[in-house]
Short mmCIF file of C-alpha atoms and ligand atoms in Angstrom, two decimals:
data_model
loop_
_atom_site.label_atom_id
_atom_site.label_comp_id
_atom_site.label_asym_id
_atom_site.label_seq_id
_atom_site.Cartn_x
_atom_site.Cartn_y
_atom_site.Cartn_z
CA UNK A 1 28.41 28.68 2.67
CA UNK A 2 24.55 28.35 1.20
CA UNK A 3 24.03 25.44 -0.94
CA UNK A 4 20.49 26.18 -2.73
CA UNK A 5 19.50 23.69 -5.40
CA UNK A 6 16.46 22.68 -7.64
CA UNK A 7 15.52 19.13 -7.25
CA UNK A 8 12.26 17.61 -9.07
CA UNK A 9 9.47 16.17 -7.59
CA UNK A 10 6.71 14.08 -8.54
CA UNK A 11 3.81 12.81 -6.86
CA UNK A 12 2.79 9.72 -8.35
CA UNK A 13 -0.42 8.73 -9.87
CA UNK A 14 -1.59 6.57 -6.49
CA UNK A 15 -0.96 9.53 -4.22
CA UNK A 16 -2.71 12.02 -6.73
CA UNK A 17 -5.61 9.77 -6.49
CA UNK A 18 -6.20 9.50 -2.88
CA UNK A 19 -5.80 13.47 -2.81
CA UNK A 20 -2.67 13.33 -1.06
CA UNK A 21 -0.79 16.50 -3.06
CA UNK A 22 -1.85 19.07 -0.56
CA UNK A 23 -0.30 16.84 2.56
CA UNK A 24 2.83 15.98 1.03
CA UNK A 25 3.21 19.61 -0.33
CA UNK A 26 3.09 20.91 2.98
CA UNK A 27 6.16 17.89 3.85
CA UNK A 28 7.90 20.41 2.02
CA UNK A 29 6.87 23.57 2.76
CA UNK A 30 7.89 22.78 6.64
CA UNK A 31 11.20 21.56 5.73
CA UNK A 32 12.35 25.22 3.74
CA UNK A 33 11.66 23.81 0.27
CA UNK A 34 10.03 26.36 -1.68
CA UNK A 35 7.93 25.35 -4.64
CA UNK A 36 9.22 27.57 -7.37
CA UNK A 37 7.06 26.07 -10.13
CA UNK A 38 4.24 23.05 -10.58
CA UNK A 39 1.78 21.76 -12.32
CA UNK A 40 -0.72 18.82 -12.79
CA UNK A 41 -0.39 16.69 -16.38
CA UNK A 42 -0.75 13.18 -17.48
CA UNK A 43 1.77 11.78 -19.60
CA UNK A 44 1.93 9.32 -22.05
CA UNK A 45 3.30 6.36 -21.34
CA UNK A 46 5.68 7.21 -24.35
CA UNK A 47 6.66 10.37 -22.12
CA UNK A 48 7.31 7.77 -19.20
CA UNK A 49 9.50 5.47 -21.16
CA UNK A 50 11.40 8.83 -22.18
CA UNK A 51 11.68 10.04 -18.63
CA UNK A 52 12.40 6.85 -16.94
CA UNK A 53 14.79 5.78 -19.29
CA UNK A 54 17.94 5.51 -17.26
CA UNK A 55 15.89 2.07 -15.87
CA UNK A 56 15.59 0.57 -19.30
CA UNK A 57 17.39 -2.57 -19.13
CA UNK A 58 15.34 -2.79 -15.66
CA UNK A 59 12.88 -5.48 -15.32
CA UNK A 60 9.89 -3.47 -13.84
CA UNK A 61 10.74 -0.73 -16.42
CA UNK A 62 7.29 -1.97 -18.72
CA UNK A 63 5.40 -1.74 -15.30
CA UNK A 64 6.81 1.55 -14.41
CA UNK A 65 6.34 3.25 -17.48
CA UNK A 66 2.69 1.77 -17.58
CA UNK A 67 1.89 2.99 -13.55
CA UNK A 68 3.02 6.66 -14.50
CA UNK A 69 1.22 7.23 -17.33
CA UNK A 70 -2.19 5.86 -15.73
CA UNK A 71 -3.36 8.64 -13.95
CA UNK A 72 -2.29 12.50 -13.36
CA UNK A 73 0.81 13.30 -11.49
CA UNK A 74 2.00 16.41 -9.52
CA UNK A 75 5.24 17.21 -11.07
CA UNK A 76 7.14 20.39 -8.50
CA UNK A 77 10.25 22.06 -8.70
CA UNK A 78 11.32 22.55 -4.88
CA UNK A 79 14.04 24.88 -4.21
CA UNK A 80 15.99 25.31 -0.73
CA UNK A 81 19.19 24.82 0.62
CA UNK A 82 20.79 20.67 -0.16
CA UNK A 83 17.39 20.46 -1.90
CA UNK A 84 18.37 17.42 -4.31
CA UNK A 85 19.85 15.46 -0.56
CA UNK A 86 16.88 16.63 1.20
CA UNK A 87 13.98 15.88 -0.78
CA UNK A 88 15.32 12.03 -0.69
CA UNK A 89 15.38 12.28 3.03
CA UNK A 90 12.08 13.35 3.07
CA UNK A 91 10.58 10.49 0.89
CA UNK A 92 12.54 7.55 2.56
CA UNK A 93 13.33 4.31 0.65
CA UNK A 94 12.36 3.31 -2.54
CA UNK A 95 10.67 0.60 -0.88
CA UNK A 96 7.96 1.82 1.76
CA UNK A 97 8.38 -1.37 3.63
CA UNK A 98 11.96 -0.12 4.74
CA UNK A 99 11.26 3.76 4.63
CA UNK A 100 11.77 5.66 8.12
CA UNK A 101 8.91 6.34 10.09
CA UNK A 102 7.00 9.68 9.06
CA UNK A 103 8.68 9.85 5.86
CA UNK A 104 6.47 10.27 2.38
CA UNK A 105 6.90 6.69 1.13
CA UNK A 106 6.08 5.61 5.06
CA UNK A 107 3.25 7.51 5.42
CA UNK A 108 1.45 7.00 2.23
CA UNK A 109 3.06 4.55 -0.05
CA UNK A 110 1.53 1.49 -0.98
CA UNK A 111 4.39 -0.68 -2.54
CA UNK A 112 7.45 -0.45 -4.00
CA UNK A 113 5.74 0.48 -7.63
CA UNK A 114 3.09 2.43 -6.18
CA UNK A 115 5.69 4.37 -3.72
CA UNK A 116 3.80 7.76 -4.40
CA UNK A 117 6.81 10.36 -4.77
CA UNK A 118 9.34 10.50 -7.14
CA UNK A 119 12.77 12.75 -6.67
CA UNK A 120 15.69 13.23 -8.46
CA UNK A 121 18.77 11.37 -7.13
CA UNK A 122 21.37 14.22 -7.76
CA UNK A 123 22.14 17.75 -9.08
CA UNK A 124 22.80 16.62 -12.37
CA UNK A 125 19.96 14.57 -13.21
CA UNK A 126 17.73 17.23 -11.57
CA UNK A 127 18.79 19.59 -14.19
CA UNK A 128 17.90 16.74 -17.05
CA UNK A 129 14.33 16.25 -15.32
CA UNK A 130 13.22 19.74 -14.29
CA UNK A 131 13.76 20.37 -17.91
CA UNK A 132 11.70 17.37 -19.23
CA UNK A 133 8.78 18.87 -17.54
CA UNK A 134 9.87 22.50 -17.01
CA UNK A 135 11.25 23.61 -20.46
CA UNK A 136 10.98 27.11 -21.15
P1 LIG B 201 11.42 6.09 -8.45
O1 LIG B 201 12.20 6.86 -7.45
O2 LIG B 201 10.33 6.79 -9.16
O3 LIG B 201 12.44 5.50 -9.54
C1 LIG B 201 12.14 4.34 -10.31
C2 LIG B 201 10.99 3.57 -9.75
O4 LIG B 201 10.93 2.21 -10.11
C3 LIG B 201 11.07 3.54 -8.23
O5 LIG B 201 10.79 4.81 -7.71
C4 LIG B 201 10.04 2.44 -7.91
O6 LIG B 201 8.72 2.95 -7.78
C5 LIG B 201 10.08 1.55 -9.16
N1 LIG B 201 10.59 0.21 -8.89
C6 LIG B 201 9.91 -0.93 -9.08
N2 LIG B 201 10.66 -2.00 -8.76
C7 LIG B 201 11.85 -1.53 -8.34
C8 LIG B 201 13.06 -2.14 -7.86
N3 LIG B 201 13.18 -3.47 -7.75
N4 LIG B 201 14.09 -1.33 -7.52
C9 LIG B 201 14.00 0.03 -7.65
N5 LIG B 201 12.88 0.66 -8.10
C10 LIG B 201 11.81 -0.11 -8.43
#
């Protein structure tokens, strides 16, 4: 039985910087993730605070909402079969320190704030983010 979902991703303001978007887009491509829709913005931090906001009562949520709002970010929806499950495989860890090897966080993160990918951690909050960036 097929199992396609939409997942959101974001490539975060470090990795945008160091011109990483084409490498990590092609992470995806080679796994079967098909990138149905993107685009390059930079939010507020306002915007931030709204889309992080699940991590309020977080202690690094100032920081966090400060980090994604300095720079642009590569916001994707990818499309493919367990998308949501694989996408997270594909980043590793929050923390690149304990990501698995040749993962996106691995490869190219720089620290636990400055982990340069963001996903969506299941169906139902992929939904609520692909719209936050994606409404139509
Ligand atoms: P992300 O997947 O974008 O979701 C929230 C972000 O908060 C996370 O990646 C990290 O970059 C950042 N963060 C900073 N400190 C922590 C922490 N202690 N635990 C989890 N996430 C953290």
């Amino acid at each position: 039985m097929s199992n396609i979902e939409q997942t959101l991703s974001i490539i975060k303001p470090d990795a945008v910087e160091r011109n990483l978007t084409e490498d990590i887009k092609k992470i995806f491509i080679k796994s079967n993730l098909k990138i149905t829709n993107s685009k390059k913005i930079h939010i507020s931090k306002e915007e931030a605070a709204e889309f992080y906001k699940v991590h309020q009562a977080r202690p690094f949520y100032n920081d966090l909402c400060t980090y994604l709002s300095s720079g642009p970010i590569f916001v994707m929806i990818l499309e493919g079969e367990g998308a949501v499950a694989l996408n997270r495989k594909l980043m590793g860890a929050t923390n690149p320190k304990d990501a698995e090897p040749n993962t996106i966080r691995k490869l190219y993160g720089i620290s636990i704030d400055k982990n340069s990918a963001h996903g969506s951690d299941s169906v139902e909050n992929a939904k609520i983010e692909i719209n936050f960036f994606f409404k139509d």
